[in-house]
XYZ file of C-alpha atoms in Angstrom:
699
model
C 0.000 0.000 0.000
C 2.864 2.351 0.815
C 4.622 1.731 -2.523
C 1.339 2.376 -4.335
C 0.952 5.745 -2.566
C 4.511 6.704 -3.497
C 3.803 5.810 -7.131
C 0.602 7.899 -7.044
C 2.519 10.839 -5.536
C 5.099 10.812 -8.332
C 2.329 10.404 -10.925
C 0.467 13.493 -9.643
C 3.688 15.517 -9.364
C 4.578 14.533 -12.915
C 1.095 15.478 -14.103
C 1.324 18.924 -12.503
C 4.831 19.439 -13.958
C 3.393 18.678 -17.375
C 0.466 21.071 -16.820
C 2.816 23.809 -15.615
C 5.062 23.326 -18.664
C 2.121 23.378 -21.091
C 0.500 26.377 -19.380
C 3.746 28.350 -19.268
C 4.356 27.515 -22.937
C 0.922 28.733 -24.006
C 1.110 31.880 -21.852
C 4.620 32.715 -23.044
C 3.511 32.411 -26.680
C 0.668 34.882 -26.046
C 3.007 37.257 -24.185
C 5.577 37.214 -27.008
C 2.822 37.958 -29.537
C 1.612 41.002 -27.583
C 5.191 42.264 -27.106
C 5.670 42.229 -30.899
C 2.552 44.370 -31.282
C 3.870 46.880 -28.740
C 7.136 47.387 -30.667
C 5.235 48.513 -33.779
C 2.376 50.385 -32.091
C 2.301 54.212 -32.226
C -0.918 54.786 -30.246
C 0.100 55.182 -26.582
C -3.351 54.106 -25.325
C -3.110 50.826 -27.229
C 0.382 50.312 -25.731
C -1.108 50.762 -22.245
C -3.839 48.222 -23.012
C -1.223 45.721 -24.222
C 0.907 46.261 -21.087
C -2.178 45.418 -19.021
C -2.824 42.321 -21.148
C 0.762 41.098 -20.583
C 0.466 41.801 -16.852
C -2.770 39.812 -16.672
C -1.133 36.893 -18.498
C 1.841 36.913 -16.102
C -0.451 36.961 -13.021
C -0.927 33.179 -13.257
C 2.782 32.344 -13.563
C 5.195 35.181 -12.701
C 4.060 37.655 -10.065
C 7.121 39.931 -10.377
C 6.640 40.287 -14.143
C 2.916 40.859 -13.615
C 3.491 43.793 -11.285
C 6.299 45.142 -13.526
C 4.070 45.412 -16.617
C 1.072 46.664 -14.642
C 3.302 49.402 -13.202
C 4.498 50.305 -16.721
C 0.868 50.548 -17.818
C 0.078 52.708 -14.778
C 3.010 55.097 -15.326
C 2.278 55.549 -19.033
C -1.475 56.003 -18.370
C -0.787 58.818 -15.913
C 1.626 60.435 -18.367
C -0.902 60.492 -21.233
C -3.905 60.978 -18.885
C -5.538 57.730 -20.000
C -7.869 57.087 -17.068
C -9.310 53.765 -18.266
C -5.828 52.250 -18.645
C -4.850 53.650 -15.239
C -7.936 52.124 -13.615
C -7.327 48.695 -15.183
C -3.668 48.764 -14.065
C -4.733 49.523 -10.484
C -7.258 46.666 -10.694
C -4.615 44.155 -11.850
C -2.102 45.345 -9.222
C -4.692 44.861 -6.481
C -5.252 41.286 -7.686
C -1.520 40.532 -7.445
C -1.126 42.148 -4.027
C -4.062 40.092 -2.732
C -2.558 36.754 -3.742
C 0.801 37.882 -2.339
C -0.796 38.581 1.043
C -0.328 42.381 0.820
C -3.885 43.239 1.821
C -3.407 46.965 2.571
C -1.760 47.534 -0.811
C -4.492 45.531 -2.513
C -7.232 47.679 -0.912
C -5.359 50.916 -1.693
C -4.984 50.032 -5.404
C -8.520 48.725 -5.751
C -10.092 51.802 -4.135
C -8.241 53.968 -6.670
C -9.516 51.734 -9.473
C -13.055 51.998 -8.069
C -12.880 55.795 -7.992
C -11.689 55.934 -11.621
C -14.253 53.420 -12.911
C -16.984 55.377 -11.103
C -15.802 58.555 -12.825
C -15.730 56.750 -16.186
C -19.171 55.196 -15.615
C -17.879 51.655 -16.270
C -20.461 49.654 -14.310
C -19.154 46.231 -15.402
C -15.704 46.857 -13.915
C -17.309 48.457 -10.842
C -19.046 45.154 -10.077
C -15.655 43.417 -10.061
C -14.208 46.170 -7.855
C -17.055 45.841 -5.326
C -16.729 42.045 -5.224
C -12.950 42.193 -4.728
C -13.148 44.975 -2.115
C -15.606 42.787 -0.243
C -13.078 39.940 -0.332
C -10.163 42.141 0.786
C -12.081 43.700 3.700
C -13.224 40.228 4.784
C -9.634 39.473 5.854
C -9.855 42.146 8.560
C -12.311 42.974 11.329
C -14.691 45.191 9.333
C -16.845 42.310 8.132
C -19.946 44.485 7.819
C -18.183 46.741 5.312
C -17.112 43.662 3.367
C -20.711 42.407 3.218
C -21.932 45.849 2.103
C -19.560 45.705 -0.871
C -20.820 42.218 -1.798
C -24.421 43.448 -1.655
C -23.544 46.480 -3.819
C -21.946 44.124 -6.349
C -25.015 41.862 -6.336
C -27.487 44.737 -6.828
C -25.443 46.263 -9.664
C -24.978 42.851 -11.330
C -28.745 42.276 -11.195
C -29.410 45.704 -12.691
C -26.985 45.054 -15.578
C -27.883 41.348 -15.888
C -24.180 40.456 -15.471
C -24.433 36.731 -14.727
C -20.665 36.260 -14.219
C -20.448 38.924 -11.514
C -23.826 37.906 -10.047
C -22.522 34.373 -9.513
C -19.469 35.738 -7.681
C -21.669 37.969 -5.510
C -23.918 35.036 -4.536
C -20.856 32.932 -3.644
C -19.356 35.773 -1.574
C -22.576 36.275 0.396
C -22.668 32.511 0.921
C -19.240 32.715 2.625
C -20.771 34.954 5.293
C -23.478 32.453 6.060
C -20.703 29.865 6.257
C -18.773 32.085 8.687
C -21.920 32.419 10.839
C -22.194 28.589 10.640
C -25.582 28.824 8.901
C -24.488 26.119 6.495
C -27.883 25.481 4.902
C -28.145 29.136 3.802
C -24.540 29.078 2.587
C -25.309 25.933 0.573
C -28.348 27.660 -0.960
C -26.285 30.617 -2.184
C -23.471 28.400 -3.520
C -25.976 26.260 -5.447
C -27.591 29.408 -6.898
C -24.155 30.612 -8.048
C -23.383 27.226 -9.628
C -26.701 27.208 -11.493
C -25.901 30.630 -12.979
C -22.409 29.459 -13.961
C -23.730 26.333 -15.677
C -26.403 28.300 -17.562
C -23.733 30.663 -18.908
C -20.991 27.994 -19.339
C -18.600 30.016 -17.170
C -15.979 27.305 -16.612
C -13.719 29.248 -14.233
C -16.654 30.146 -11.962
C -18.067 26.612 -12.258
C -14.790 25.247 -10.880
C -14.874 27.786 -8.015
C -18.544 27.076 -7.216
C -17.861 23.347 -6.989
C -14.941 24.105 -4.641
C -17.299 26.113 -2.396
C -19.854 23.285 -2.459
C -17.184 20.704 -1.665
C -16.037 22.739 1.342
C -19.548 23.372 2.738
C -20.595 19.719 2.309
C -17.409 18.732 4.117
C -18.489 20.925 7.050
C -21.914 19.271 6.908
C -20.160 15.871 7.138
C -21.583 14.885 3.732
C -18.353 13.258 2.634
C -19.625 11.507 -0.500
C -21.227 14.710 -1.784
C -18.112 16.721 -0.897
C -15.907 14.302 -2.857
C -18.283 14.453 -5.827
C -18.122 18.281 -5.788
C -14.311 18.269 -5.643
C -14.075 15.828 -8.555
C -16.434 18.050 -10.590
C -14.239 21.045 -9.710
C -11.217 19.066 -10.913
C -12.860 18.565 -14.328
C -13.283 22.302 -14.877
C -10.002 23.405 -13.261
C -8.124 21.329 -15.833
C -9.940 23.259 -18.585
C -9.331 26.813 -17.334
C -5.565 26.200 -16.810
C -5.294 28.501 -13.787
C -2.374 27.329 -11.617
C -3.692 29.203 -8.580
C -7.080 27.510 -8.957
C -5.297 24.136 -9.263
C -3.484 24.866 -6.013
C -6.802 25.747 -4.321
C -8.219 22.436 -5.551
C -5.285 20.497 -4.048
C -5.778 22.326 -0.725
C -9.476 21.394 -0.700
C -8.677 17.753 -1.483
C -6.152 17.803 1.372
C -8.844 19.125 3.743
C -11.183 16.348 2.607
C -8.564 13.689 3.318
C -7.840 15.222 6.736
C -11.545 14.923 7.611
C -11.695 11.340 6.289
C -8.470 10.344 8.109
C -6.303 9.524 5.071
C -2.787 10.863 5.847
C -1.110 9.397 2.749
C -3.499 11.242 0.439
C -3.057 14.443 2.478
C 0.702 14.271 1.887
C 0.203 13.743 -1.849
C -2.068 16.787 -2.099
C 0.325 18.944 -0.054
C 3.276 17.932 -2.225
C 1.313 18.884 -5.346
C 0.238 22.227 -3.847
C 3.776 23.052 -2.753
C 5.037 22.251 -6.241
C 2.538 24.701 -7.742
C 3.274 27.439 -5.200
C 7.015 27.131 -5.828
C 6.256 28.686 -9.207
C 3.513 31.079 -7.983
C 5.161 32.153 -4.678
C 1.946 33.384 -3.000
C 1.946 33.867 0.758
C -1.766 33.083 1.018
C -1.155 29.623 -0.479
C 1.882 29.117 1.738
C -0.286 29.816 4.804
C -2.930 27.345 3.590
C -0.294 24.648 2.965
C 1.203 25.102 6.434
C -2.225 25.040 8.098
C -3.109 21.707 6.445
C 0.300 20.345 7.508
C -0.547 21.340 11.058
C -3.915 19.550 10.735
C -2.094 16.457 9.420
C 0.283 16.371 12.417
C -2.704 16.902 14.718
C -4.483 13.956 13.088
C -1.327 11.824 13.565
C -1.188 12.970 17.226
C 2.185 14.629 16.663
C 1.098 17.527 18.811
C 4.427 19.308 19.261
C 5.081 19.305 15.512
C 1.573 20.624 14.824
C 2.061 23.504 17.310
C 5.341 24.425 15.605
C 3.549 24.586 12.246
C 0.601 26.563 13.687
C 3.069 29.146 15.049
C 4.416 29.650 11.511
C 0.863 30.053 10.198
C 0.106 32.667 12.868
C 3.218 34.608 11.842
C 2.069 34.601 8.213
C -1.433 35.747 9.226
C 0.106 38.638 11.158
C 2.259 39.630 8.168
C -0.727 39.499 5.807
C -3.084 41.086 8.413
C -5.625 38.291 7.908
C -8.046 38.382 10.865
C -10.823 36.075 9.713
C -8.737 32.876 9.948
C -7.533 33.193 13.552
C -10.591 31.455 14.992
C -9.909 28.142 13.204
C -6.163 28.429 13.888
C -6.632 28.930 17.647
C -9.199 26.107 17.804
C -6.774 23.648 16.182
C -3.860 24.880 18.264
C -5.919 24.401 21.424
C -6.588 20.765 20.441
C -2.831 20.217 20.055
C -2.091 21.615 23.534
C -4.912 19.504 24.962
C -3.273 16.474 23.349
C -0.079 17.360 25.281
C -2.172 17.550 28.482
C -1.469 21.315 28.685
C -5.068 22.180 29.402
C -4.423 25.688 30.772
C -2.716 26.631 27.528
C -5.520 25.014 25.523
C -8.153 26.944 27.486
C -6.215 30.188 26.961
C -6.200 29.592 23.188
C -9.923 28.826 23.143
C -10.562 32.147 24.891
C -8.417 33.873 22.251
C -10.415 32.132 19.531
C -13.730 33.400 20.885
C -12.354 36.919 21.492
C -10.976 37.004 17.950
C -14.315 35.867 16.622
C -16.101 38.614 18.566
C -13.780 41.230 16.998
C -15.369 40.351 13.664
C -18.760 41.392 15.140
C -20.856 38.394 14.080
C -23.961 39.933 15.653
C -23.837 43.025 13.451
C -23.113 40.792 10.464
C -26.202 38.674 11.193
C -28.327 41.823 11.428
C -26.944 43.113 8.133
C -27.697 39.778 6.465
C -31.211 39.850 7.884
C -31.769 43.351 6.484
C -30.407 42.184 3.115
C -32.752 39.183 3.043
C -35.675 41.428 4.036
C -34.841 43.843 1.188
C -34.637 40.934 -1.266
C -38.024 39.675 -0.064
C -39.575 43.124 -0.561
C -38.107 43.306 -4.083
C -39.521 39.894 -4.916
C -42.929 40.934 -3.574
C -42.854 44.095 -5.693
C -41.897 42.036 -8.749
C -44.766 39.652 -8.016
C -47.257 42.508 -7.747
C -45.974 43.970 -10.994
C -46.374 40.595 -12.680
C -49.937 40.299 -11.361
C -50.735 43.754 -12.743
C -49.276 42.838 -16.138
C -51.282 39.612 -16.189
C -54.472 41.492 -15.304
C -53.799 44.002 -18.092
C -53.201 41.154 -20.523
C -56.428 39.508 -19.400
C -58.382 42.673 -20.117
C -56.731 43.012 -23.520
C -57.589 39.386 -24.330
C -61.226 39.953 -23.369
C -61.351 43.064 -25.569
C -59.876 41.117 -28.498
C -62.462 38.387 -27.916
C -65.352 40.911 -28.005
C -63.978 42.498 -31.167
C -63.672 39.085 -32.781
C -67.315 38.331 -32.013
C -68.358 41.712 -33.433
C -66.384 41.156 -36.628
C -67.868 37.688 -36.962
C -71.392 39.094 -36.589
C -70.728 41.733 -39.250
C -69.283 39.136 -41.613
C -72.256 36.872 -40.927
C -74.767 39.631 -41.718
C -72.877 40.523 -44.870
C -72.779 36.905 -45.941
C -76.485 36.432 -45.257
C -77.306 39.594 -47.217
C -75.216 38.390 -50.104
C -76.805 34.955 -49.987
C -80.296 36.483 -49.971
C -79.477 38.666 -52.972
C -78.101 35.696 -54.858
C -81.138 33.645 -53.975
C -83.594 36.286 -55.344
C -81.522 36.753 -58.445
C -81.301 33.031 -59.082
C -85.037 32.662 -58.461
C -85.850 35.238 -61.194
C -83.550 33.494 -63.618
C -84.227 29.907 -62.570
C -85.908 28.852 -65.787
C -83.117 30.092 -67.965
C -80.262 29.190 -65.653
C -81.581 26.138 -63.862
C -78.298 24.269 -63.903
C -76.341 27.296 -62.633
C -78.920 27.794 -59.869
C -78.412 24.254 -58.610
C -74.669 24.710 -58.608
C -74.897 27.975 -56.679
C -77.349 26.379 -54.253
C -74.817 23.649 -53.477
C -72.176 26.301 -52.929
C -74.445 28.106 -50.484
C -75.116 24.913 -48.576
C -71.385 24.257 -48.247
C -70.730 27.780 -46.973
C -73.561 27.437 -44.507
C -72.120 24.214 -43.092
C -68.685 25.796 -42.831
C -70.177 28.773 -41.019
C -71.946 26.481 -38.571
C -68.716 24.577 -38.067
C -66.872 27.825 -37.380
C -69.509 28.927 -34.863
C -69.290 25.591 -33.095
C -65.507 25.896 -32.954
C -65.833 29.370 -31.472
C -68.157 28.041 -28.765
C -65.685 25.254 -27.943
C -62.822 27.763 -27.782
C -64.860 29.992 -25.480
C -65.580 27.041 -23.201
C -61.885 26.126 -23.135
C -60.949 29.738 -22.357
C -63.346 29.782 -19.398
C -61.796 26.555 -18.099
C -58.288 27.990 -18.436
C -59.361 31.195 -16.674
C -60.829 29.165 -13.804
C -57.573 27.211 -13.459
C -55.551 30.419 -13.639
C -57.754 32.054 -10.979
C -57.074 29.074 -8.720
C -53.358 29.473 -9.385
C -53.480 33.165 -8.463
C -55.506 32.313 -5.345
C -52.781 29.953 -4.164
C -50.132 32.585 -4.844
C -52.122 35.367 -3.140
C -53.008 33.434 0.025
C -50.761 30.399 0.601
C -47.487 31.803 -0.769
C -47.987 35.167 0.918
C -48.376 33.614 4.379
C -44.796 32.247 4.779
C -43.307 35.545 3.588
C -45.430 37.472 6.117
C -44.249 35.073 8.815
C -40.599 35.441 7.762
C -40.843 39.233 7.732
C -42.545 39.174 11.136
C -39.915 36.885 12.688
C -37.044 38.872 11.156
C -38.522 42.226 12.225
C -39.003 40.937 15.754
C -35.380 39.733 15.984
C -34.003 42.953 14.457
C -35.998 45.168 16.846
C -35.259 42.938 19.857
C -31.506 42.094 19.646
C -31.479 41.010 23.292
C -33.578 37.966 22.376
C -30.498 36.277 20.896
C -29.368 35.378 24.384
C -32.676 33.721 25.280
C -34.176 30.314 24.654
C -36.830 31.971 22.464
C -34.186 32.814 19.820
C -33.693 29.158 18.888
C -37.456 28.695 18.579
C -37.693 31.809 16.395
C -34.874 30.594 14.140
C -36.546 27.177 13.933
C -39.769 28.929 12.977
C -37.963 30.935 10.297
C -36.387 27.769 8.931
C -39.703 25.850 8.889
C -41.558 28.778 7.288
C -38.861 29.366 4.648
C -38.724 25.646 3.869
C -42.529 25.513 3.541
C -42.590 28.600 1.308
C -39.778 27.304 -0.870
C -41.488 23.906 -1.295
C -44.770 25.617 -2.221
C -43.034 27.921 -4.718
C -41.166 24.993 -6.273
C -44.423 23.022 -6.636
C -46.243 26.066 -8.048
C -43.603 26.586 -10.702
C -43.524 22.903 -11.633
C -47.336 22.800 -11.855
C -47.417 26.005 -13.938
C -44.934 24.487 -16.374
C -47.081 21.357 -16.768
C -50.149 23.521 -17.505
C -48.352 25.604 -20.163
C -46.734 22.576 -21.810
C -43.216 23.976 -21.275
C -41.905 21.099 -19.180
C -39.525 18.658 -20.825
C -40.353 14.966 -20.806
C -37.245 12.832 -21.191
C -37.910 9.215 -20.075
C -34.815 7.124 -19.442
C -33.699 4.025 -17.548
C -33.103 4.856 -13.870
C -32.085 2.799 -10.852
C -34.983 3.306 -8.454
C -32.848 2.794 -5.341
C -30.472 5.625 -6.297
C -33.319 8.082 -6.724
C -34.980 6.977 -3.460
C -31.698 7.217 -1.517
C -31.015 10.674 -2.950
C -34.409 12.009 -1.866
C -34.361 10.280 1.539
C -31.007 11.988 2.204
C -32.714 15.342 1.655
C -35.274 14.571 4.393
C -33.007 12.866 6.924
C -32.422 16.063 8.858
C -36.117 16.983 9.004
C -37.084 13.418 9.929
C -34.397 13.294 12.595
C -35.740 16.513 14.134
C -39.091 14.694 14.653
C -37.453 11.413 15.681
C -38.877 9.679 12.591
C -37.225 6.560 11.153
C -37.278 6.111 7.367
C -36.944 2.427 6.485
C -36.247 1.306 2.897
C -36.959 -2.334 2.136
C -34.594 -4.275 -0.122
C -35.146 -2.775 -3.564
C -32.148 -4.316 -5.263
C -31.183 -2.954 -8.671
C -34.757 -2.413 -9.887
C -34.814 -0.109 -12.928
C -37.712 1.990 -14.171
C -38.241 3.804 -17.483
C -39.367 7.309 -16.595
C -38.429 10.992 -16.563
C -35.820 11.686 -13.857
C -37.223 15.075 -12.743
C -40.772 13.705 -12.657
C -39.700 10.678 -10.590
C -37.821 12.849 -8.091
C -40.798 15.205 -7.807
C -43.106 12.258 -7.001
C -40.745 10.702 -4.424
C -39.971 14.092 -2.842
C -43.597 15.129 -2.410
C -44.806 11.751 -1.151
C -41.896 11.559 1.295
C -42.499 15.154 2.414
C -46.161 14.340 3.187
C -45.186 11.166 5.045
C -42.776 13.109 7.285
C -45.240 15.980 7.702
C -48.128 13.812 8.921
C -46.085 11.326 10.995
C -45.978 11.662 14.748
C -42.741 12.151 16.651
C -40.852 8.874 16.925
C -42.857 7.425 14.019
C -41.859 5.107 11.173
C -41.989 5.549 7.381
C -41.658 2.411 5.250
C -40.655 2.476 1.550
C -41.098 -0.650 -0.590
C -41.787 -1.805 -4.146
C -43.539 -4.633 -5.979
C -43.029 -5.279 -9.689
C -44.575 -7.264 -12.530
C -43.818 -7.519 -16.223
C -45.009 -4.014 -17.114
C -44.972 -1.872 -13.976
C -43.224 -1.397 -10.671
C -45.506 -0.343 -7.798
C -43.677 2.149 -5.558
C -45.194 2.423 -2.053
C -44.620 4.879 0.854
C -46.428 4.005 4.107
C -46.589 6.112 7.266
C -48.361 5.504 10.585
C -49.414 9.083 11.206
C -52.683 11.032 11.273
C -54.323 9.328 8.283
C -57.401 10.596 6.352
C -61.079 9.891 6.064
C -62.760 8.944 2.779
C -64.058 12.464 2.129
C -60.533 13.845 2.278
C -59.225 11.064 0.024
C -61.893 11.888 -2.567
C -60.717 15.517 -2.715
C -57.030 14.698 -3.253
C -55.369 15.179 -6.661
C -57.904 17.895 -7.701
C -56.747 21.444 -8.421
C -60.302 22.804 -7.938
C -60.426 21.499 -4.344
C -56.858 21.420 -3.039
C -56.748 19.882 0.427
C -54.850 21.900 3.055
C -53.930 20.327 6.399
C -51.137 21.234 8.797
C -48.613 18.546 9.735
C -48.063 17.110 13.197
C -45.452 19.856 13.834
C -47.762 22.493 12.333
C -46.035 22.277 8.925
C -47.998 24.125 6.249
C -49.141 22.697 2.914
C -51.435 23.403 -0.048
C -52.071 19.973 -1.559
C -50.444 21.127 -4.775
C -47.626 18.585 -4.413
C -50.045 15.640 -4.816
C -51.540 17.263 -7.908
C -48.036 17.457 -9.369
C -47.478 13.793 -8.486
C -50.655 12.833 -10.346
C -49.654 14.941 -13.385
C -46.173 13.403 -13.563
C -47.328 9.837 -12.891
C -49.880 9.970 -15.722
C -47.432 11.730 -18.038
C -45.070 8.775 -17.568
C -47.756 6.173 -18.253
C -48.456 5.369 -14.601
C -51.021 6.276 -11.956
C -51.182 7.190 -8.249
C -53.659 6.418 -5.470
C -53.898 6.264 -1.666
C -55.271 4.042 1.089
C -55.746 5.579 4.526
C -57.553 5.409 7.862
C -57.815 8.026 10.571
C -55.007 7.677 13.158
C -53.695 4.545 11.379
C -51.630 6.293 8.736
C -51.644 6.472 4.949
C -50.140 4.423 2.120
C -49.488 6.099 -1.232
C -49.021 3.893 -4.309
C -47.465 4.949 -7.618
C -46.959 2.733 -10.674
C -43.787 3.243 -12.717
C -43.085 1.622 -16.130
C -40.400 -1.065 -16.350
C -40.632 -1.124 -20.145
C -39.910 1.595 -22.678
C -43.066 3.517 -23.602
C -43.108 5.238 -27.012
């Protein structure tokens, strides 16, 4: 096993050497090409732009050359009063100073760039400046100022529809939820950023988003998911050819292997990272490498060695003036001293950790985040009201068009009847002479009459269909107006109460309020997700892509999503032996069915209850069954299920809210995939939901 690890180490080192050589070769070719252009260029502004291009190219490989060319661009820009070139040079210099650990210089240069871009009215670059200023200030104690910059970047990116910068802003705000240990909110923002990156095929940001997701899932102890995220990040890092990003990836892999107790793999990752940083020479990376080494020694119970490494890390943090990392450093250092039985020293370090954390003012940060979320909620509500107004206007316009169509039809009908009458009189007077022509015209009239009747019948059918669609739409708006509004009102009420009563954070009521916020937000999000899915089925815009799926994988994936909620109610979810049963169905539809049925089972189960998942299959269908032993339903309630006109609304055993829309979606998706859904239930004996899924391809 040891020889195999050594072989793997040399293989990875060789691979990175090859990547470095290839990357340097490609970058050097581009740099040489731009230098040739500079030698023949007479326009000083173009020369400045090319200096900045060369500096940007050197940033990934040669920091000294990067700052040299950026400085040349800066000096020449000032000389010729070329403000845009000056601003870009400051921006690039700030980027270099950041990676070199020179935070004060980075902030100084970036603030100058921000001032110039503001003067020039370059909003796109301003977004980048705000995002980076937020990052730089996050190293110090003014975390609120950092968050304010991130929020400014997000608002400006939304206004300009800049998806690249918007993704970065979402990720940066997610880091603050991660710092406050609100990992579920951090995960939500990271996933939103990733979705934006994937939609716009932004490979560099995709790699970074997967790194964030890998790190947060590692903190949530979701090791399989964390490893999956890191491997996805690896795919995209290899495409963007950013050596710094490759080093970050190695550091994240090392952290994963520390958490999963794999010292050999930690060493391999550290060797690879050190190899990359030997060419980059960034203090921030050096600090990260040393910190992971300290964690490795701590894992191996080499406490004295780990303390020696942590001391070096602390020195680097002091040099770089990085304040936000002291908490983790002191926590780890305290564990090392505790391992040496030096408990007084360990306790002293824990006190330093908490004092350092308080310097970052987490309370003010939480308030600022709450205000931000409240503002976002208000904006969404305003957008919803605007949409409702636009829909109402469109409805009125449609009704007006319908009335005009009827009027035109009546006029055409009268004209046609008048014409037919005239022709009839004329043909009557000439019938003896033109008997054959009269018969022919009579047949023509009969045909036109039948067509007119057919058209009138079609109009009546269309009117009936329009009324049905309006009734369905009215129901949809009713759900939005009443059920979706309620959780937002509750969230605003909870948040307002906490903001106006900061002393409640130190009481037992705070945890109950936060639990209420979480439950309400989760309920509102589930309702919104179901509403959107149902709306897409009604408009015919939902894709239907049946494929072969392993049923157990989809069940396990969805059960994992509900484990935390079930655990909070003491509910056990038992999955009978499903084996490798495959079904032929649409993946999104299947997950929607499983998710909604499982959500209902958890919602209506009592504390300490049991949920049983099983299947039975025959030649054509697999019967998927979810059984709970909760509140159950009477026959009248069962009869009203799966109907949009009479959605059934009952609160769960923990007062969870619902609209019944999820079951309607289940019915829609089951039938769309050639199956069906039904329920058996008794009051206080629980409910069993059945869903048939095809085990043969349906064309």
